[in-house]
């Protein structure tokens, strides 16, 4: 089983390459030795992760060819934007027109969109976001697997079910062997090309041990590895990058410093931002964003969240609803509605139509069974699948009744591919159409494809 379409190298300039598949062109960075024009590769998130034998590439491309154009036609049909705006307020219609024409929207205009209430206007908002997603990013949808390798956490975040507030939760820490086995299954059996390794801030798993595991994974499998283990500090980030991690999933949770300090006792926003910026400069791809529905959060805060995330030039945005956990101080918080979440996704896409991917979070899926379809038709183009071993998955309890906590991997894949097929999305992730994210920092380390020690 394979979730990516091979691309052919049509240009090489140092470590930057241009890939082509079915007429689509993408940019990526490579770390492979002796990569040549005409080679076929897999790329993820702008990184070339593996070279493939031309015969194998030809057969995979053959499998995709017909399907790909069918999917593209379906997406085109579903993403069309009608000009029918009769039930839309004149002032709002002007903002929509500016968004469609891609004139830069002022903060107040984005705020107007975030504060929309009427059904017709909301429907049009989602459509505009979906249209811009199609226009700039095509029908590709990336699928990342997530392995939650430890639920131990020394943090006391007021919202989080694996924080120190939850004394009842049985905790687990996967061993090196168990992590390697979970990765092996995800890559060799299920065909994942990008994995997120997530955990709480676990004081009993030294960074060097994690670095050694990442180095071993990179040596054994072609894979884009995102780390997501809270704040590991700038030296820790460098250590993990040198070990072979190439992405960081870390939300700043909220752009409002007071709110941040309130919900994350003992922490300050500036430290988190410093680490995000340092990671960006090291060459990490970033997935970042925040929580929607923190008590006391305003729509201006949400707008600032989107703008702060955008200022980091992320590879992917991740905004999801807060879902109260009964064992935390925010037990009585009220989750936002699906429309609130969808609105943030759509405005995020409108604020950054070209560059970044946008994920439908598991929290949104937990809030609403139809979240994936709602998200993917409001500007999103990425989904996560949970590939944590079954035995421990339910106890990674960030919030109750998490989506996919008890679904088999093959079941998740079937449901996902079905939905993507229906929406005309191709499960591919070859890189970026825009060289901007590649322009900022091409790290000079590890030029031979073997992670530094
Ligand atoms: N509801 C929704 N998301 C949560 N997270 C933690 N607790 C919750 C909750 N109760 C999210 C945080 C964190 C990510 C790993 O999980 O945003 O960054």
Coordinates of C-alpha atoms and ligand atoms in Angstrom, one line a residue:
X1 CA 0.0 0.0 0.0
X2 CA 1.4 3.3 -0.9
X3 CA 0.2 6.8 -0.2
X4 CA 2.4 8.9 -2.4
X5 CA 2.9 9.4 -6.1
X6 CA 6.5 9.2 -7.3
X7 CA 7.8 12.4 -8.9
X8 CA 10.5 12.6 -11.6
X9 CA 13.4 15.0 -11.1
X10 CA 13.3 17.5 -13.9
X11 CA 15.8 20.1 -12.5
X12 CA 18.5 20.1 -9.9
X13 CA 20.2 23.1 -8.4
X14 CA 22.5 22.1 -5.5
X15 CA 20.2 20.5 -3.0
X16 CA 17.0 21.9 -4.5
X17 CA 15.2 19.9 -7.1
X18 CA 12.1 20.3 -9.2
X19 CA 9.8 17.3 -9.4
X20 CA 7.1 16.6 -11.9
X21 CA 4.2 14.2 -11.8
X22 CA 1.3 14.2 -14.2
X23 CA 2.1 17.7 -15.3
X24 CA 2.3 19.1 -11.8
X25 CA 5.6 20.6 -10.7
X26 CA 6.9 20.8 -7.1
X27 CA 10.0 22.0 -5.4
X28 CA 11.9 20.0 -2.8
X29 CA 15.2 19.7 -0.9
X30 CA 17.2 16.5 -1.2
X31 CA 19.8 14.9 1.0
X32 CA 20.4 11.8 -1.2
X33 CA 23.8 11.1 -2.7
X34 CA 24.2 11.3 -6.5
X35 CA 20.7 12.2 -7.3
X36 CA 20.3 12.7 -11.1
X37 CA 17.9 14.2 -13.6
X38 CA 15.3 11.7 -14.6
X39 CA 15.4 9.8 -11.2
X40 CA 12.1 9.0 -9.6
X41 CA 11.7 9.9 -6.0
X42 CA 9.2 10.2 -3.2
X43 CA 9.0 13.5 -1.5
X44 CA 7.2 14.6 1.6
X45 CA 6.7 18.1 3.0
X46 CA 9.3 19.5 0.6
X47 CA 11.9 16.9 1.4
X48 CA 13.0 14.1 -0.9
X49 CA 12.9 11.0 1.2
X50 CA 13.7 8.2 -1.1
X51 CA 14.8 7.3 -4.7
X52 CA 12.7 4.6 -6.4
X53 CA 13.6 2.1 -9.0
X54 CA 12.3 3.5 -12.4
X55 CA 10.4 0.2 -13.2
X56 CA 8.6 0.4 -9.8
X57 CA 7.9 4.1 -10.3
X58 CA 6.4 3.4 -13.8
X59 CA 4.1 0.7 -12.4
X60 CA 2.9 3.0 -9.5
X61 CA 2.4 5.9 -11.9
X62 CA 0.4 3.6 -14.2
X63 CA -1.8 2.7 -11.3
X64 CA -2.4 6.3 -10.4
X65 CA -2.6 7.8 -13.9
X66 CA -6.3 7.3 -14.7
X67 CA -7.4 7.7 -11.0
X68 CA -5.4 10.9 -10.7
X69 CA -7.1 12.7 -13.5
X70 CA -10.5 11.5 -12.3
X71 CA -9.8 12.7 -8.8
X72 CA -8.7 16.1 -10.2
X73 CA -11.9 16.4 -12.2
X74 CA -14.0 15.6 -9.1
X75 CA -12.1 18.1 -7.0
X76 CA -12.5 20.8 -9.7
X77 CA -16.2 20.2 -9.9
X78 CA -16.6 20.3 -6.1
X79 CA -14.4 23.4 -5.7
X80 CA -16.2 25.6 -8.2
X81 CA -17.3 28.9 -6.8
X82 CA -20.6 30.4 -7.9
X83 CA -21.0 34.1 -8.1
X84 CA -24.4 33.9 -6.4
X85 CA -24.1 36.2 -3.4
X86 CA -27.6 37.4 -3.1
X87 CA -28.0 36.7 0.7
X88 CA -24.7 38.1 1.6
X89 CA -24.3 41.5 3.3
X90 CA -22.7 44.0 0.8
X91 CA -19.8 44.8 3.1
X92 CA -19.0 41.1 3.6
X93 CA -19.4 40.5 -0.2
X94 CA -16.6 43.0 -0.8
X95 CA -14.3 41.2 1.6
X96 CA -15.1 37.9 -0.2
X97 CA -14.3 39.5 -3.6
X98 CA -11.0 40.8 -2.3
X99 CA -10.2 37.3 -0.9
X100 CA -11.0 35.7 -4.2
X101 CA -8.9 38.2 -6.1
X102 CA -6.2 37.7 -3.5
X103 CA -5.8 41.3 -2.6
X104 CA -4.2 41.3 0.8
X105 CA -7.0 41.5 3.5
X106 CA -6.7 43.9 6.4
X107 CA -6.9 42.5 9.9
X108 CA -10.3 44.0 10.3
X109 CA -11.5 42.2 7.2
X110 CA -10.2 38.9 8.4
X111 CA -11.9 39.6 11.7
X112 CA -15.2 40.3 9.9
X113 CA -14.9 36.8 8.4
X114 CA -14.1 35.2 11.8
X115 CA -17.2 36.8 13.2
X116 CA -19.6 35.7 10.5
X117 CA -22.8 34.1 11.8
X118 CA -25.3 33.8 9.0
X119 CA -25.5 30.4 7.4
X120 CA -25.3 31.7 3.8
X121 CA -22.3 33.8 4.6
X122 CA -20.6 30.9 6.4
X123 CA -21.3 28.6 3.5
X124 CA -19.7 31.1 1.1
X125 CA -16.7 31.5 3.4
X126 CA -16.0 27.8 3.3
X127 CA -16.4 27.8 -0.5
X128 CA -14.0 30.6 -1.0
X129 CA -11.4 28.9 1.2
X130 CA -11.9 25.6 -0.6
X131 CA -11.6 27.4 -4.0
X132 CA -8.3 29.0 -2.9
X133 CA -7.0 25.7 -1.7
X134 CA -7.7 24.1 -5.0
X135 CA -6.3 27.0 -7.0
X136 CA -3.0 27.1 -5.2
X137 CA -2.4 23.6 -3.9
X138 CA -4.4 21.4 -6.2
X139 CA -6.0 18.2 -5.0
X140 CA -3.1 16.8 -3.1
X141 CA -3.8 15.8 0.5
X142 CA -1.0 14.7 2.8
X143 CA -1.5 11.9 5.2
X144 CA 0.8 11.7 8.2
X145 CA 0.8 8.9 10.7
X146 CA 1.2 9.7 14.4
X147 CA 2.9 7.4 17.0
X148 CA 2.3 8.5 20.5
X149 CA 5.3 7.0 22.2
X150 CA 4.9 8.2 25.8
X151 CA 2.0 9.6 27.9
X152 CA 4.3 10.7 30.7
X153 CA 4.3 14.4 31.1
X154 CA 5.7 16.8 33.7
X155 CA 3.6 19.7 32.3
X156 CA 0.5 21.1 34.1
X157 CA -1.4 22.6 31.2
X158 CA -4.9 23.3 32.4
X159 CA -6.6 21.8 29.4
X160 CA -4.5 18.6 28.8
X161 CA -5.6 15.2 29.8
X162 CA -2.1 13.8 30.0
X163 CA -0.9 16.7 32.3
X164 CA 0.0 16.2 35.9
X165 CA -3.6 17.0 36.8
X166 CA -4.8 13.6 35.7
X167 CA -3.6 11.4 38.5
X168 CA -5.8 8.4 37.5
X169 CA -4.4 7.9 34.0
X170 CA -2.3 4.8 33.6
X171 CA 0.9 6.0 31.9
X172 CA 3.0 4.2 29.4
X173 CA 6.4 4.7 27.8
X174 CA 7.1 2.7 24.6
X175 CA 10.6 1.1 24.6
X176 CA 13.0 1.7 21.8
X177 CA 12.1 -1.7 20.4
X178 CA 8.4 -0.9 20.6
X179 CA 8.8 2.4 18.8
X180 CA 10.9 0.8 16.1
X181 CA 8.3 -1.9 15.6
X182 CA 5.5 0.7 15.4
X183 CA 7.5 2.6 12.8
X184 CA 8.3 -0.6 10.9
X185 CA 4.6 -1.5 10.7
X186 CA 3.6 2.0 9.6
X187 CA 6.2 2.1 6.9
X188 CA 6.6 -1.4 5.7
X189 CA 3.0 -2.6 6.0
X190 CA 1.0 0.5 5.6
X191 CA 3.2 2.6 3.4
X192 CA 3.5 5.8 5.5
X193 CA 6.2 8.2 4.3
X194 CA 5.8 10.8 7.0
X195 CA 5.4 10.1 10.7
X196 CA 4.9 12.3 13.8
X197 CA 6.6 11.0 16.9
X198 CA 4.6 12.5 19.8
X199 CA 4.8 12.3 23.6
X200 CA 4.3 14.4 26.7
X201 CA 7.3 16.2 28.2
X202 CA 8.7 13.0 29.6
X203 CA 11.6 13.7 32.0
X204 CA 12.6 10.0 32.0
X205 CA 13.3 9.8 28.3
X206 CA 16.6 11.7 27.8
X207 CA 16.9 13.6 24.6
X208 CA 20.0 11.6 23.6
X209 CA 18.0 8.3 23.8
X210 CA 15.3 9.8 21.6
X211 CA 18.0 11.1 19.2
X212 CA 19.5 7.7 18.9
X213 CA 16.1 6.2 18.1
X214 CA 15.5 8.8 15.4
X215 CA 19.0 8.1 13.9
X216 CA 18.2 4.4 13.8
X217 CA 14.8 5.0 12.2
X218 CA 16.4 7.2 9.5
X219 CA 19.0 4.6 8.8
X220 CA 16.4 1.9 8.4
X221 CA 13.5 3.6 6.6
X222 CA 13.0 6.5 4.1
X223 CA 10.8 8.7 6.2
X224 CA 10.1 12.3 7.0
X225 CA 10.1 12.4 10.8
X226 CA 8.3 15.1 12.7
X227 CA 8.9 15.3 16.5
X228 CA 6.2 16.5 18.9
X229 CA 7.4 16.1 22.5
X230 CA 6.7 19.6 23.9
X231 CA 9.5 22.0 24.7
X232 CA 12.9 20.3 24.4
X233 CA 14.9 23.5 24.4
X234 CA 17.0 24.9 21.5
X235 CA 19.9 22.6 22.1
X236 CA 17.5 19.6 22.2
X237 CA 15.9 20.7 18.9
X238 CA 19.4 20.9 17.3
X239 CA 20.3 17.4 18.7
X240 CA 17.1 15.9 17.3
X241 CA 17.6 17.7 13.9
X242 CA 21.1 16.3 13.7
X243 CA 19.7 12.9 14.5
X244 CA 17.5 13.1 11.5
X245 CA 14.2 14.7 12.5
X246 CA 13.1 17.2 9.8
X247 CA 9.8 18.5 11.2
X248 CA 8.5 19.9 14.4
X249 CA 4.8 19.8 15.5
X250 CA 4.5 22.3 18.2
X251 CA 1.5 24.6 18.7
X252 CA 1.9 27.8 20.6
X253 CA -1.7 27.2 21.8
X254 CA -2.6 30.8 22.0
X255 CA -1.0 34.1 20.8
X256 CA -2.4 35.9 23.9
X257 CA 0.5 36.0 26.4
X258 CA -1.8 36.4 29.4
X259 CA -4.1 33.6 28.4
X260 CA -1.0 31.5 27.6
X261 CA 0.4 32.0 31.1
X262 CA -2.9 31.3 32.6
X263 CA -3.5 27.9 30.9
X264 CA 0.2 26.8 31.0
X265 CA 1.3 27.5 34.6
X266 CA 5.0 28.2 34.9
X267 CA 5.4 28.8 31.1
X268 CA 5.6 31.9 29.0
X269 CA 4.7 32.4 25.4
X270 CA 7.9 34.0 24.4
X271 CA 9.9 30.8 25.3
X272 CA 7.7 28.7 23.1
X273 CA 8.0 31.2 20.3
X274 CA 11.8 31.3 20.6
X275 CA 11.9 27.6 20.2
X276 CA 9.6 27.6 17.2
X277 CA 11.7 30.3 15.5
X278 CA 14.9 28.5 16.3
X279 CA 13.5 25.3 14.9
X280 CA 12.5 27.2 11.7
X281 CA 16.0 28.6 11.4
X282 CA 17.6 25.2 11.9
X283 CA 15.6 23.9 8.9
X284 CA 12.7 22.1 10.5
X285 CA 9.4 22.1 8.8
X286 CA 6.9 23.5 11.2
X287 CA 3.4 22.4 12.0
X288 CA 1.9 25.0 14.4
X289 CA -1.2 26.7 15.5
X290 CA -3.4 26.8 18.5
X291 CA -6.5 25.8 20.5
X292 CA -9.9 27.1 19.6
X293 CA -12.3 27.7 22.5
X294 CA -10.0 28.5 25.4
X295 CA -12.2 30.2 28.1
X296 CA -11.7 33.9 27.8
X297 CA -10.4 33.7 24.2
X298 CA -11.9 36.3 21.8
X299 CA -12.2 36.4 18.1
X300 CA -9.4 39.0 18.0
X301 CA -7.3 36.4 19.8
X302 CA -8.1 33.8 17.2
X303 CA -7.2 36.3 14.4
X304 CA -3.9 37.0 16.2
X305 CA -3.4 33.2 16.4
X306 CA -3.7 32.9 12.7
X307 CA -1.4 35.9 12.1
X308 CA 1.2 34.6 14.5
X309 CA 1.1 31.1 13.0
X310 CA 1.5 32.7 9.5
X311 CA 4.5 34.8 10.7
X312 CA 6.3 31.5 11.3
X313 CA 5.8 30.4 7.6
X314 CA 4.7 27.0 8.7
X315 CA 4.6 24.0 6.5
X316 CA 1.2 23.2 8.0
X317 CA -1.3 24.9 10.2
X318 CA -2.9 23.0 13.0
X319 CA -5.9 24.6 14.7
X320 CA -8.3 22.4 16.7
X321 CA -11.1 22.8 19.3
X322 CA -10.4 22.5 23.0
X323 CA -12.3 19.5 24.3
X324 CA -12.6 19.6 28.1
X325 CA -11.1 16.7 30.0
X326 CA -12.9 15.9 33.3
X327 CA -9.6 15.4 35.2
X328 CA -8.3 18.9 34.4
X329 CA -9.1 22.4 35.8
X330 CA -10.8 23.2 32.4
X331 CA -13.3 20.3 32.9
X332 CA -16.2 22.7 32.7
X333 CA -15.0 24.6 29.6
X334 CA -17.4 24.4 26.6
X335 CA -16.1 23.1 23.3
X336 CA -16.6 25.5 20.3
X337 CA -19.1 24.5 17.7
X338 CA -18.1 22.8 14.5
X339 CA -18.9 26.0 12.6
X340 CA -16.5 28.0 14.9
X341 CA -13.7 25.5 14.1
X342 CA -14.5 25.4 10.4
X343 CA -14.5 29.2 10.3
X344 CA -11.0 29.4 11.8
X345 CA -9.7 26.8 9.2
X346 CA -11.3 28.8 6.3
X347 CA -10.0 32.2 7.5
X348 CA -6.5 30.6 8.0
X349 CA -6.6 29.4 4.3
X350 CA -7.8 32.8 3.1
X351 CA -5.0 34.5 5.1
X352 CA -2.4 32.2 3.6
X353 CA -3.9 30.8 0.4
X354 CA -0.7 29.7 -1.4
X355 CA 1.9 28.3 0.8
X356 CA 0.9 26.1 3.6
X357 CA -1.0 22.9 4.3
X358 CA -3.8 22.9 6.8
X359 CA -4.7 19.8 8.8
X360 CA -8.0 18.6 10.0
X361 CA -7.1 17.8 13.6
X362 CA -8.1 14.7 15.5
X363 CA -9.8 17.0 18.1
X364 CA -12.1 18.4 15.4
X365 CA -12.8 14.8 14.4
X366 CA -13.6 14.0 18.0
X367 CA -16.0 16.9 18.2
X368 CA -17.8 16.1 14.9
X369 CA -18.0 12.8 13.0
X370 CA -18.1 14.7 9.7
X371 CA -15.1 17.0 10.6
X372 CA -12.8 15.6 7.9
X373 CA -15.3 16.4 5.1
X374 CA -16.1 19.8 6.7
X375 CA -12.4 20.7 7.1
X376 CA -11.3 19.4 3.7
X377 CA -14.0 21.5 2.0
X378 CA -13.0 24.6 4.0
X379 CA -9.4 25.0 3.0
X380 CA -7.8 22.0 4.7
X381 CA -5.7 19.5 2.8
X382 CA -4.1 17.2 5.3
X383 CA -5.3 14.5 7.7
X384 CA -3.6 12.5 10.4
X385 CA -3.9 8.8 11.1
X386 CA -3.2 7.2 14.4
X387 CA -0.6 4.4 14.2
X388 CA 0.1 4.1 17.9
X389 CA 0.1 0.5 19.0
X390 CA -3.5 -0.6 19.9
X391 CA -2.6 -1.6 23.4
X392 CA -1.7 1.9 24.6
X393 CA -3.5 4.2 22.2
X394 CA -6.7 4.7 24.3
X395 CA -4.6 5.8 27.3
X396 CA -3.0 8.7 25.4
X397 CA -5.9 10.6 26.6
X398 CA -5.4 14.3 25.7
X399 CA -9.2 14.5 25.9
X400 CA -11.9 11.9 26.3
X401 CA -13.1 9.6 23.5
X402 CA -10.5 10.6 21.0
X403 CA -11.4 9.8 17.4
X404 CA -9.5 6.7 16.1
X405 CA -8.5 5.7 19.6
X406 CA -10.0 2.2 18.9
X407 CA -9.9 1.9 15.2
X408 CA -7.5 -0.5 13.4
X409 CA -4.9 1.1 11.1
X410 CA -6.4 -0.7 8.1
X411 CA -9.9 0.6 9.0
X412 CA -8.6 4.1 9.3
X413 CA -6.9 3.8 5.9
X414 CA -10.0 2.5 4.2
X415 CA -12.3 5.2 5.6
X416 CA -9.7 7.9 4.7
X417 CA -9.1 6.8 1.1
X418 CA -12.8 6.4 0.6
X419 CA -13.4 10.0 1.7
X420 CA -10.5 11.4 -0.3
X421 CA -11.8 9.5 -3.4
X422 CA -15.2 11.0 -2.9
X423 CA -13.8 14.5 -2.6
X424 CA -11.4 14.1 -5.5
X425 CA -8.3 14.4 -3.4
X426 CA -5.1 12.5 -4.2
X427 CA -3.1 11.2 -1.2
X428 CA 0.1 12.6 -2.3
X429 CA 2.6 15.0 -0.9
X430 CA 5.4 15.8 -3.2
X431 CA 6.7 19.0 -1.9
X432 CA 5.7 22.6 -2.4
X433 CA 4.6 24.5 -5.5
X434 CA 6.3 27.5 -4.1
X435 CA 10.0 27.8 -3.4
X436 CA 9.4 30.2 -0.6
X437 CA 9.4 27.7 2.2
X438 CA 12.6 26.2 0.8
X439 CA 14.3 29.5 0.4
X440 CA 14.6 30.4 4.0
X441 CA 17.0 27.8 5.3
X442 CA 18.5 24.9 3.6
X443 CA 20.6 23.3 6.4
X444 CA 24.1 22.5 5.3
X445 CA 24.4 19.5 7.6
X446 CA 24.0 15.9 6.5
X447 CA 24.5 16.2 2.8
X448 CA 24.9 12.5 2.3
X449 CA 21.5 11.4 3.4
X450 CA 22.9 9.9 6.6
X451 CA 21.9 11.9 9.6
X452 CA 24.8 13.5 11.5
X453 CA 25.8 11.9 14.7
Ligands
LIG1 N1 -8.5 19.4 23.8 C1 -8.0 19.6 22.6 N2 -6.7 19.6 22.3 C2 -5.8 19.3 23.3 N3 -4.5 19.3 23.4 C3 -4.1 19.0 24.7 N4 -5.2 18.9 25.4 C4 -6.3 19.1 24.6 C5 -7.7 19.1 24.9 N5 -8.2 18.9 26.1 C6 -3.6 19.5 22.3 C7 -2.7 20.7 22.6 C8 -1.3 20.1 22.3 C9 -1.6 18.9 21.5 C10 -0.6 17.9 21.6 O1 -2.8 18.4 22.0 O2 -2.9 21.8 21.6 O3 -0.4 21.0 21.7

